[in-house]
Amino acid sequence: TKNERTFIMVKPDGVQRGVVGHVIHRFEQRGYKLVALKMLQAPRALLESHYEEHKGKKFYEILLAYIGSGPVVAMVWEGLTAVSVGRKMLGATDPAKSEPGTIRGDFGIVTGRNIVHGSDSEASAKREIALWFKPDEISQWTHTAEQWIYE
Ligand code: DAT
Ligand code: MG
């Protein structure tokens, strides 16, 4: 459905590297609709929930320190197959394995500085959006170009 939503977050390295605009531009250009956006330095408890699937792994503490080290830009993007296409637009978890043309493939080299996060399934997207945004922080609006993006 055109209402599928995904949670996309520019990580602190992406903010420092100046790629916030690139990330937004790519999703806009593709035809996705921005429905929520905020900048924040995430508190530890939020990051623990966000990355709960990785608790106990050897990179877990390093990951939380990295994502908590500065402000992130959290976003919700909406559109057909937003979750799976969003992941393709990000590239592989390890930027060294990401294709050029993907965000990680164009802006990163190592897994521990991979620029951006994107939900990996519709279930994760729902969970992550609810974690990072209150319902009233998500906007409903109609793209004027919608009939030219979808058939
Ligand atoms: P993704 O962010 O592509 O969904 P993931 O959920 O497996 O990847 O891991 C979350 C983040 O944790 C990832 O963006 C970077 C870090 N990470 C994952 N695997 C790692 C590893 N083997 N060593 C170091 N950091 C890792
Ligand atoms: Mg993941």
PDB file of N, CA, C and O and ligand atoms in Angstrom, residues 53-54 87 117-118 120, ligand 2:
ATOM      1  N   GLU A  53      17.422  -5.886  19.686  1.00  0.00           N
ATOM      2  CA  GLU A  53      17.771  -7.161  19.037  1.00  0.00           C
ATOM      3  C   GLU A  53      19.287  -7.442  19.087  1.00  0.00           C
ATOM      4  O   GLU A  53      19.716  -8.572  18.879  1.00  0.00           O
ATOM      5  N   HIS A  54      20.070  -6.405  19.317  1.00  0.00           N
ATOM      6  CA  HIS A  54      21.529  -6.588  19.320  1.00  0.00           C
ATOM      7  C   HIS A  54      22.133  -6.656  20.728  1.00  0.00           C
ATOM      8  O   HIS A  54      23.348  -6.800  20.863  1.00  0.00           O
ATOM      9  N   ARG A  87      15.607   0.199   2.334  1.00  0.00           N
ATOM     10  CA  ARG A  87      16.815  -0.595   2.644  1.00  0.00           C
ATOM     11  C   ARG A  87      17.748  -0.660   1.435  1.00  0.00           C
ATOM     12  O   ARG A  87      18.961  -0.585   1.573  1.00  0.00           O
ATOM     13  N   HIS A 117      20.370   4.731   9.336  1.00  0.00           N
ATOM     14  CA  HIS A 117      19.605   3.541   9.742  1.00  0.00           C
ATOM     15  C   HIS A 117      18.310   3.475   8.947  1.00  0.00           C
ATOM     16  O   HIS A 117      17.715   4.513   8.656  1.00  0.00           O
ATOM     17  N   GLY A 118      17.868   2.272   8.643  1.00  0.00           N
ATOM     18  CA  GLY A 118      16.547   2.090   8.038  1.00  0.00           C
ATOM     19  C   GLY A 118      15.906   0.817   8.557  1.00  0.00           C
ATOM     20  O   GLY A 118      16.589  -0.198   8.732  1.00  0.00           O
ATOM     21  N   ASP A 120      14.153  -2.715   8.914  1.00  0.00           N
ATOM     22  CA  ASP A 120      14.409  -3.898   8.074  1.00  0.00           C
ATOM     23  C   ASP A 120      13.154  -4.699   7.749  1.00  0.00           C
ATOM     24  O   ASP A 120      13.228  -5.675   7.005  1.00  0.00           O
TER      25      ASP A 120
HETATM   26 MG    MG B   2      18.933  -3.360  11.621  1.00  0.00          MG
END
